[in-house]
Amino acid sequence: MNKDLWRNFTAAKTSFKFNGRSFARSAEVSKVFLRHKPFMKGGMRLVYGMVLEEGARAPGKAEHMMCAKRTFEDLEKDHGFQAHSAFCRSTAVAKYFGQKFRKDTQQALAAAVQFGFLDCHLYSPVGTGEDGYHFCGEAYLNGHFVKLNSNAGYVNETDYNEHSMIAQAFSHYTFDKSHGELLVVDLQGICGEVKDDPYFLLTDPQVHSRCGTFDKFGSGDHGDQGVSTFFNKHRCGPICKALNLRKDYEVRPPTHIISIPGVQSCLDFLQPRRFWMKKISGANQFIMPKQASKDKDWLDIQLWARPHSGEKFKELVNKSLEVYYEASRQILFLEQAWTAEVWKEKLDQWQSSSGAAVVAYPSDWRETAPSELWVFSEKSESGWVDHKKANWALSKIKEELESSPPDHVPGQSPTSKPAKQDVWTKYFDRQGDPFWYRESDCLWFMESDPGWERFLDETSGRYWSYPHAS
Ligand SMILES: [Zn+2]
């Protein structure tokens, strides 16, 4: 070997194997010959010609030619160990799914798709060689290089049509088979046919990982966002269908949830607008409830989208809801500090007696106590909004709420002693302000209210104000 062109050193060569759940590593020591000058310079890395000891006698022979890839990124942190093992782990994952894919396509399609990836090993110079910086080594790929998809959403739609379709299906396949934890993208290399069967020999795949089950696959791992980007662009073709691949939203939980009142007229109002919302926001997928259900006063729109699209979709839903509310909703502001059970009972009563939809707001009122009641008017058969039932419900509810002081809980007294008729009892409202209440005629007043006449409180022996007018 010409010393002007090649340098050599000893390195530990680590191989990574993936079994669907975890990685196994094995290492051996090897003598490595590396070109002094890189033959390719990418944005983030250099690629050098490389041969191993057994190829040193004839480094020009195709089967001996290898390349060493070294990224600049994070090189100083741990001499590039993490960054370079991430490449090897990505390749190990891709190889594992490539083998499974071949078996499954053979069964589902009448073709045996050879979906191969070049072996990628981690080389760690031993001693002073190469200053201890790690790099990746793999066979030199000779042929027409083609990129089929990328980790940033690119899909090749211009050439290698059939191969590109298979590659997109393979990416989807990895997501389904890993139960939504991994997605292999950045499919590139050479491809062609062997006896009518398509074959692929690919290099530098990238894994997007979700759920945190695995360590991040380097800086190209865009996680959940990378998955969203892929599925935003991906359209399932005949191969995905033949393999029965689950849609991404069947595999992973929604990225956004939007609560809407579970009122039929509200759902009917949103339904015809749903595809327009998806189109404008660029959301991947959504599930919008169609049918109101008796035991759910609030329903969820489930959404799968990147953060920006998700926010846009929410905004569009809210804009539509504003239009709907304007025509159909009346609001009652609440001060009663009743328990969730009491509210539930009251809501049921009001709804069944009036036939109108009455919903407590906010949607998590069971935990936080409701601050408003929303009474909805349904559309009549003629298509006009009919306020009759809602108005009747509203007057009934108002009547009942007005006869109930803010802190009076129907059927129970906040003090240990049951409140006696004709006896004034002191309570505290939600702000902690004291007020007095007489059960016999539901009369009440705040301690701080001016203009009340004094009266004697039998329990404390003190005088308090008492309303003159009533
Ligand atoms: Zn698909």
PDB file of N, CA and C and ligand atoms in Angstrom, residues 168-169 172 231 234-237 240 245, ligand 1:
ATOM      1  N   GLN A 168     -41.815   3.155  -0.186  1.00  0.00           N
ATOM      2  CA  GLN A 168     -42.739   3.889   0.702  1.00  0.00           C
ATOM      3  C   GLN A 168     -43.533   2.879   1.545  1.00  0.00           C
ATOM      4  N   ALA A 169     -43.928   1.773   0.905  1.00  0.00           N
ATOM      5  CA  ALA A 169     -44.661   0.739   1.639  1.00  0.00           C
ATOM      6  C   ALA A 169     -43.767   0.124   2.722  1.00  0.00           C
ATOM      7  N   HIS A 172     -43.732   2.386   5.742  1.00  0.00           N
ATOM      8  CA  HIS A 172     -44.994   2.206   6.466  1.00  0.00           C
ATOM      9  C   HIS A 172     -44.985   0.871   7.226  1.00  0.00           C
ATOM     10  N   PHE A 231     -46.246  10.459   7.355  1.00  0.00           N
ATOM     11  CA  PHE A 231     -47.620  10.045   7.067  1.00  0.00           C
ATOM     12  C   PHE A 231     -48.456  11.166   6.463  1.00  0.00           C
ATOM     13  N   HIS A 234     -47.516  10.437   2.902  1.00  0.00           N
ATOM     14  CA  HIS A 234     -47.692   9.063   2.435  1.00  0.00           C
ATOM     15  C   HIS A 234     -49.133   8.751   2.033  1.00  0.00           C
ATOM     16  N   ARG A 235     -49.284   8.153   0.866  1.00  0.00           N
ATOM     17  CA  ARG A 235     -50.589   7.629   0.467  1.00  0.00           C
ATOM     18  C   ARG A 235     -50.418   6.132   0.294  1.00  0.00           C
ATOM     19  N   CYS A 236     -51.248   5.356   0.983  1.00  0.00           N
ATOM     20  CA  CYS A 236     -51.092   3.905   0.899  1.00  0.00           C
ATOM     21  C   CYS A 236     -51.425   3.416  -0.505  1.00  0.00           C
ATOM     22  N   GLY A 237     -50.534   2.629  -1.051  1.00  0.00           N
ATOM     23  CA  GLY A 237     -50.751   2.053  -2.373  1.00  0.00           C
ATOM     24  C   GLY A 237     -51.181   0.606  -2.243  1.00  0.00           C
ATOM     25  N   CYS A 240     -49.249  -1.554   0.494  1.00  0.00           N
ATOM     26  CA  CYS A 240     -49.684  -1.336   1.884  1.00  0.00           C
ATOM     27  C   CYS A 240     -50.982  -2.102   2.127  1.00  0.00           C
ATOM     28  N   LEU A 245     -51.518  -3.106   6.175  1.00  0.00           N
ATOM     29  CA  LEU A 245     -50.846  -2.236   7.144  1.00  0.00           C
ATOM     30  C   LEU A 245     -51.869  -1.325   7.818  1.00  0.00           C
TER      31      LEU A 245
HETATM   32 ZN    ZN B   1     -49.000   2.882   3.451  1.00  0.00          ZN
END
